[in-house]
PDB file of C-alpha atoms in Angstrom:
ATOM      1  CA  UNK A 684     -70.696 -44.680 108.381  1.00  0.00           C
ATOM      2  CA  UNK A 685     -73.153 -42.735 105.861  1.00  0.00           C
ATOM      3  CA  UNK A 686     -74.326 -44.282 103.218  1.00  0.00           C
ATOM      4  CA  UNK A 687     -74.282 -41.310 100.820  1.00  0.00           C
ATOM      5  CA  UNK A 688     -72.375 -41.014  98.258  1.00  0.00           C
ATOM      6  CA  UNK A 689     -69.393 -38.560  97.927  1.00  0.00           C
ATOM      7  CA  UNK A 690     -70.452 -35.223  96.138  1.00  0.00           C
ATOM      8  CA  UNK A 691     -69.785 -35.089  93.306  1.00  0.00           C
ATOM      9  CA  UNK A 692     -68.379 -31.842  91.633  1.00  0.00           C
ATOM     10  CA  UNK A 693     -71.065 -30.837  88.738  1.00  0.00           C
ATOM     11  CA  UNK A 694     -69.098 -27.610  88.630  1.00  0.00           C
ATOM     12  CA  UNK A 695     -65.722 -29.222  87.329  1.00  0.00           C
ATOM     13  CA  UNK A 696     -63.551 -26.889  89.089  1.00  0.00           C
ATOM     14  CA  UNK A 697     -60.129 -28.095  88.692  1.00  0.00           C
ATOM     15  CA  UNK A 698     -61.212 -27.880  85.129  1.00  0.00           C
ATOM     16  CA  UNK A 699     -62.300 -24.043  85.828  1.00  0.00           C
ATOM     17  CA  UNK A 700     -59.428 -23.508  87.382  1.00  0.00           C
ATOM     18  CA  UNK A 701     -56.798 -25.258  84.785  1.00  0.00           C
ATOM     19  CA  UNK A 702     -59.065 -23.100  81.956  1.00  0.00           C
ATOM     20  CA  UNK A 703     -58.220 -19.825  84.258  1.00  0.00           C
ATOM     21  CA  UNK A 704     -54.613 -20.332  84.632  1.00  0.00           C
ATOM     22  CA  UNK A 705     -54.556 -21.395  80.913  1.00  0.00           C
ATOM     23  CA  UNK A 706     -56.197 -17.740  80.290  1.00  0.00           C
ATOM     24  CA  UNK A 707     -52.931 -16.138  82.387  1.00  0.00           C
ATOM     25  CA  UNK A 708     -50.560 -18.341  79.785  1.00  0.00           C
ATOM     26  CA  UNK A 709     -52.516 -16.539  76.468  1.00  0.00           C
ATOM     27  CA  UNK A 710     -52.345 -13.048  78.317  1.00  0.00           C
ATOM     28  CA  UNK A 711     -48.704 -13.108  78.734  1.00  0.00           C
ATOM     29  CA  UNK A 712     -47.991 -14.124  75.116  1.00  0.00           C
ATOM     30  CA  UNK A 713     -50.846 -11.515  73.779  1.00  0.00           C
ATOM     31  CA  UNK A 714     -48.807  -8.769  75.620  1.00  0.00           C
ATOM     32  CA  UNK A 715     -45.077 -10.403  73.835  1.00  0.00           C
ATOM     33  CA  UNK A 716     -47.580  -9.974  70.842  1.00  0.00           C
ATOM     34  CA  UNK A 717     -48.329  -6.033  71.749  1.00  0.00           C
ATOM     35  CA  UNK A 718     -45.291  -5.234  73.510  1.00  0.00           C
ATOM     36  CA  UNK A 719     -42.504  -7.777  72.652  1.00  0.00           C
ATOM     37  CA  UNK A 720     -40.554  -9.800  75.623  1.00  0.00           C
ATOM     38  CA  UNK A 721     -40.017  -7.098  78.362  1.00  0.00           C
ATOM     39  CA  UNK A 722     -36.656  -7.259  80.049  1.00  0.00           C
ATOM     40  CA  UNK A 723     -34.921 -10.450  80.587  1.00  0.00           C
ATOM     41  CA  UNK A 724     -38.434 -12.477  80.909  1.00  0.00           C
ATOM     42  CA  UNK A 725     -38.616 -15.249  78.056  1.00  0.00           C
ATOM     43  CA  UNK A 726     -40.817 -18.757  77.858  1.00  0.00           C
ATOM     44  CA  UNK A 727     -39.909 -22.263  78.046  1.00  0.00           C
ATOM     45  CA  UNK A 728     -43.335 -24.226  76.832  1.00  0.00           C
ATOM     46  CA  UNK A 729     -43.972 -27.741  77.260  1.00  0.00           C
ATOM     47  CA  UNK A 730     -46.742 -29.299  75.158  1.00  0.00           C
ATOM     48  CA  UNK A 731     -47.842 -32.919  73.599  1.00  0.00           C
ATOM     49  CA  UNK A 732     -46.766 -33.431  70.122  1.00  0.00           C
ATOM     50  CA  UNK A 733     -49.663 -35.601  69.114  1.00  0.00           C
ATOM     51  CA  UNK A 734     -52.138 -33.532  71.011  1.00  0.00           C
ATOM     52  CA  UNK A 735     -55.185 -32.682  69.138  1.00  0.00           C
ATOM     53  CA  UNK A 736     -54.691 -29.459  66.758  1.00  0.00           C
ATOM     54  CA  UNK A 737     -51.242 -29.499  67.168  1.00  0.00           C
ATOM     55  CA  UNK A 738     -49.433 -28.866  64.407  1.00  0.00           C
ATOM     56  CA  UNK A 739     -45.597 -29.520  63.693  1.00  0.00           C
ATOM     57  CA  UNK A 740     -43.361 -30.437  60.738  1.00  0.00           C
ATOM     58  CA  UNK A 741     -42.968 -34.357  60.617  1.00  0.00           C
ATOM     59  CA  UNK A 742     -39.386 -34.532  61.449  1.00  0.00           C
ATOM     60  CA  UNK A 743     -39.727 -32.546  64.199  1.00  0.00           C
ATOM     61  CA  UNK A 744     -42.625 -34.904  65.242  1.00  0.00           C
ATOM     62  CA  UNK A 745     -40.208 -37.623  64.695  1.00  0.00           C
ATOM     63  CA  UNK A 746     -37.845 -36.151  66.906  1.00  0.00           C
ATOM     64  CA  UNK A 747     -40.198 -35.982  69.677  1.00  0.00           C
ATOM     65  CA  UNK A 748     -43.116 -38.104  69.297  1.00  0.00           C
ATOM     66  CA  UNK A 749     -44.676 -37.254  72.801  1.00  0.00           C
ATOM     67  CA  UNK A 750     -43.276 -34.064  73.992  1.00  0.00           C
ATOM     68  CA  UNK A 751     -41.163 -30.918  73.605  1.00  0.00           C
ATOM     69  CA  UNK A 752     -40.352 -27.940  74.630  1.00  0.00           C
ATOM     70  CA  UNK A 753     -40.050 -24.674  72.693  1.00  0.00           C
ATOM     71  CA  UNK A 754     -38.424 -21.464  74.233  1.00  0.00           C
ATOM     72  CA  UNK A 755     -39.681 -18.067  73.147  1.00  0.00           C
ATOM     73  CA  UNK A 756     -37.144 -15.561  73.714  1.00  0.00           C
ATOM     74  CA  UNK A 757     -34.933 -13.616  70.757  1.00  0.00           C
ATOM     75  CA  UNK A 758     -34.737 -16.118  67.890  1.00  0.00           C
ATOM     76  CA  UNK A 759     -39.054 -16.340  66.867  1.00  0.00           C
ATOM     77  CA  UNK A 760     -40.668 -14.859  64.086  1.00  0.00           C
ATOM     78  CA  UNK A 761     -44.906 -14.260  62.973  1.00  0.00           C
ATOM     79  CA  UNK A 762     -46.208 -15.101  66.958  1.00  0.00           C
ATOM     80  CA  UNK A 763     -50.223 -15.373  66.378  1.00  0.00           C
ATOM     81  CA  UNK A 764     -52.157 -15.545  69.766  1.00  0.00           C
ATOM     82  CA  UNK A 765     -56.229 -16.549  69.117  1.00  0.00           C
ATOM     83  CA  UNK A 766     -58.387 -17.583  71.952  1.00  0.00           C
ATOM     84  CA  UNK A 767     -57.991 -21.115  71.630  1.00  0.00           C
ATOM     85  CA  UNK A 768     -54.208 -21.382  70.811  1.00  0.00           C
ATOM     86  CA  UNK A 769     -51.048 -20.012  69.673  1.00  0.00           C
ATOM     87  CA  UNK A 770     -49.131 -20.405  66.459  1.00  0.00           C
ATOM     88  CA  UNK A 771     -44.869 -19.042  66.062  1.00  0.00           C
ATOM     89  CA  UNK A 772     -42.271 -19.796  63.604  1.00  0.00           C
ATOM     90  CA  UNK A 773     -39.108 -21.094  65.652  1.00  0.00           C
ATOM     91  CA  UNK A 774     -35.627 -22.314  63.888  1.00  0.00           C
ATOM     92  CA  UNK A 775     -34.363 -25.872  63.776  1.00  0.00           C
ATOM     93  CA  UNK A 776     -31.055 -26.680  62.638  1.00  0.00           C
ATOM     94  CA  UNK A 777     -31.085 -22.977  61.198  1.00  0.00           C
ATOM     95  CA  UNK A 778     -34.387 -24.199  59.024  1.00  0.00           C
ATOM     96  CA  UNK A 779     -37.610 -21.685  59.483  1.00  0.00           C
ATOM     97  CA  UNK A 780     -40.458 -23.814  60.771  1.00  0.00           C
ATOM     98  CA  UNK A 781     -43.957 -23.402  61.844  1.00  0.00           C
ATOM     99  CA  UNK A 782     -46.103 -24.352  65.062  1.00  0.00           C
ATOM    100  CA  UNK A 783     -49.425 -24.201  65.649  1.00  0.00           C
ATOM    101  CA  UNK A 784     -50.163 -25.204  69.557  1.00  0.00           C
ATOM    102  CA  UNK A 785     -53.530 -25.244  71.343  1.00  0.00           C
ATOM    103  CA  UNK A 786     -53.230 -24.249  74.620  1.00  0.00           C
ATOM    104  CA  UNK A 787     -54.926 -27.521  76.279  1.00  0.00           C
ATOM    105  CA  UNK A 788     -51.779 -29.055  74.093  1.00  0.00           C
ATOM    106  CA  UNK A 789     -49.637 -27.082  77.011  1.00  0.00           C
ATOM    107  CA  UNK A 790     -48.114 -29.001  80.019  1.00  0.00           C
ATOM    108  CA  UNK A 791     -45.786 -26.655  81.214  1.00  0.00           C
ATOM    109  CA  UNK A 792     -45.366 -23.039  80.880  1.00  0.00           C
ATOM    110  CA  UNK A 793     -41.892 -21.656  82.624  1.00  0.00           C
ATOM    111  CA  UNK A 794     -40.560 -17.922  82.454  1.00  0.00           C
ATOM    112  CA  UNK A 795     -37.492 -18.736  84.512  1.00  0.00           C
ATOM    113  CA  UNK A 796     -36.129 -14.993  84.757  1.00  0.00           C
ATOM    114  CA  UNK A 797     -39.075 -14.373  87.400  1.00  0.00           C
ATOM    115  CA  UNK A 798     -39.360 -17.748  88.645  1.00  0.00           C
ATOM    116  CA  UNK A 799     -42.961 -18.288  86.989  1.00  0.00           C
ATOM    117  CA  UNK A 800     -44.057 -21.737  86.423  1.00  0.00           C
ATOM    118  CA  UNK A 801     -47.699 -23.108  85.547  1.00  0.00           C
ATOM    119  CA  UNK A 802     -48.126 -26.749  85.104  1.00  0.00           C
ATOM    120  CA  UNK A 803     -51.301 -28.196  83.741  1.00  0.00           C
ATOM    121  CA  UNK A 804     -53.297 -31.536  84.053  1.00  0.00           C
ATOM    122  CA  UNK A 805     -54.393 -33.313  80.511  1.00  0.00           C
ATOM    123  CA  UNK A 806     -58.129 -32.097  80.735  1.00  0.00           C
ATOM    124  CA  UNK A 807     -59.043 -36.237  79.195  1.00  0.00           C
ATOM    125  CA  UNK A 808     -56.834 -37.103  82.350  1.00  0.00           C
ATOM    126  CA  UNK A 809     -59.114 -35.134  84.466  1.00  0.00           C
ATOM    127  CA  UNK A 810     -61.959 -37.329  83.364  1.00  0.00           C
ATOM    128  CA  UNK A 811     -60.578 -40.528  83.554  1.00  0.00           C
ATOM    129  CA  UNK A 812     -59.103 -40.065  86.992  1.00  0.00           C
ATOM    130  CA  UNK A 813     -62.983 -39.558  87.790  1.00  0.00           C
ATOM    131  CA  UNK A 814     -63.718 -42.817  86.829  1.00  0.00           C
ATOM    132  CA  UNK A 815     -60.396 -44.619  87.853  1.00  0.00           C
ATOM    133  CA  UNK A 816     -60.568 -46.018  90.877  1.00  0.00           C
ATOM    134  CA  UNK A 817     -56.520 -46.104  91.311  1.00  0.00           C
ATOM    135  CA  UNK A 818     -54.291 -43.426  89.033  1.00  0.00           C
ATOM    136  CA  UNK A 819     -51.919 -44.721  86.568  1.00  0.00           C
ATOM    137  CA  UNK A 820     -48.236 -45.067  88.001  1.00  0.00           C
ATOM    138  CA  UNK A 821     -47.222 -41.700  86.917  1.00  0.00           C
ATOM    139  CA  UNK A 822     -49.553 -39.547  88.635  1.00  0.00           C
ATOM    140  CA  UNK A 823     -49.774 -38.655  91.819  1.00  0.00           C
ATOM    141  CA  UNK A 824     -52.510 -40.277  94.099  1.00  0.00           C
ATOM    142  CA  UNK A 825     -55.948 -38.139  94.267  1.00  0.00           C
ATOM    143  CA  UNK A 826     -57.041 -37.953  97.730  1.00  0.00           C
ATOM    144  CA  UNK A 827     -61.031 -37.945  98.509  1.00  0.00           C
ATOM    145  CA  UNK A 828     -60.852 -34.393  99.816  1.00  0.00           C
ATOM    146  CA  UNK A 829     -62.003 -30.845  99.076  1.00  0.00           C
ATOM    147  CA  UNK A 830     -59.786 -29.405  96.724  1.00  0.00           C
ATOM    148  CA  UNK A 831     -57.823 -25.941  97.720  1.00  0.00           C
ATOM    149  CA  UNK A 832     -56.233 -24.163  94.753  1.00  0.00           C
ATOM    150  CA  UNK A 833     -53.662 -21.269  96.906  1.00  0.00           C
ATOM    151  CA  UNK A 834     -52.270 -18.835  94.339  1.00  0.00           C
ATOM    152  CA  UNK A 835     -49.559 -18.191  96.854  1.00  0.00           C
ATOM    153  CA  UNK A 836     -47.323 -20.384  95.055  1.00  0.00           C
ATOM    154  CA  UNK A 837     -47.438 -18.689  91.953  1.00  0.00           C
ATOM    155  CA  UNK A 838     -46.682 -15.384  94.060  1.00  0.00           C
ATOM    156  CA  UNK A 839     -43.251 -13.738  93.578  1.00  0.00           C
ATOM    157  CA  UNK A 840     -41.905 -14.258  97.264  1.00  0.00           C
TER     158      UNK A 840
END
């Protein structure tokens, strides 16, 4: 047995690489910005309600006090993509209503015409599961291992 300790990754890159794939997310809705929804591709968006810098109306927020999801596809008016998230005006019960959602707010991002799905790891669970010696219930164990990120899966087959 050594008695080193495991490395420890200084470079954060499941971080890097959650950040990257993030980047892909605000490129596809800067090009609906440009170009509108090409085809029969639209977005089914999963984020935390009561994430940081999200912002929703409060009966909305009542309605789903941890998580929704929002689908961008013909019925969405004033999309505004920035660099650190995205805002859109979406209808509820026929009412006009605004949402401003950081991207590190986003879970899921799903364009289910091409088969496209992203999911993405809380960035404060990230840290914790560093220090955590077992993972809450509802995540999957973390093995000890090098980490391989394969971009095959997001591939179109």
């Amino acid at each position: 047995m050594s008695d080193q300790a495991p490395p420890v990754d200084e470079m954060r890159y499941e971080q890097l690489a959650q950040e990257a794939l993030r980047g892909v997310m605000r490129a596809a809705l800067e090009r609906v910005l440009a170009e509108g929804l090409p085809g029969a591709h639209h977005f089914y968006i999963t984020f935390k309600t009561r994430a940081v810098g999200v912002s929703v109306a409060p009966d909305i927020l009542a309605k789903y006090p941890e998580e929704m999801t929002v689908v961008l596809q013909h019925q969405y008016d004033d999309l505004r993509v920035e660099p650190e998230r995205f805002s859109v005006k979406l209808r509820f019960g026929g009412m006009p209503k605004s949402l401003v959602i950081p991207y590190s707010a986003i879970t899921r991002f799903y364009d289910p015409s091409v088969q496209f799905l992203l999911q993405f790891e809380d960035p404060q669970l990230l840290d914790e599961v560093e220090d955590e010696p077992t993972p809450p219930q509802d995540m999957p164990p973390i093995s000890d291992g090098p980490k391989v990120v394969s971009l095959d899966q997001f591939r179109k087959k």
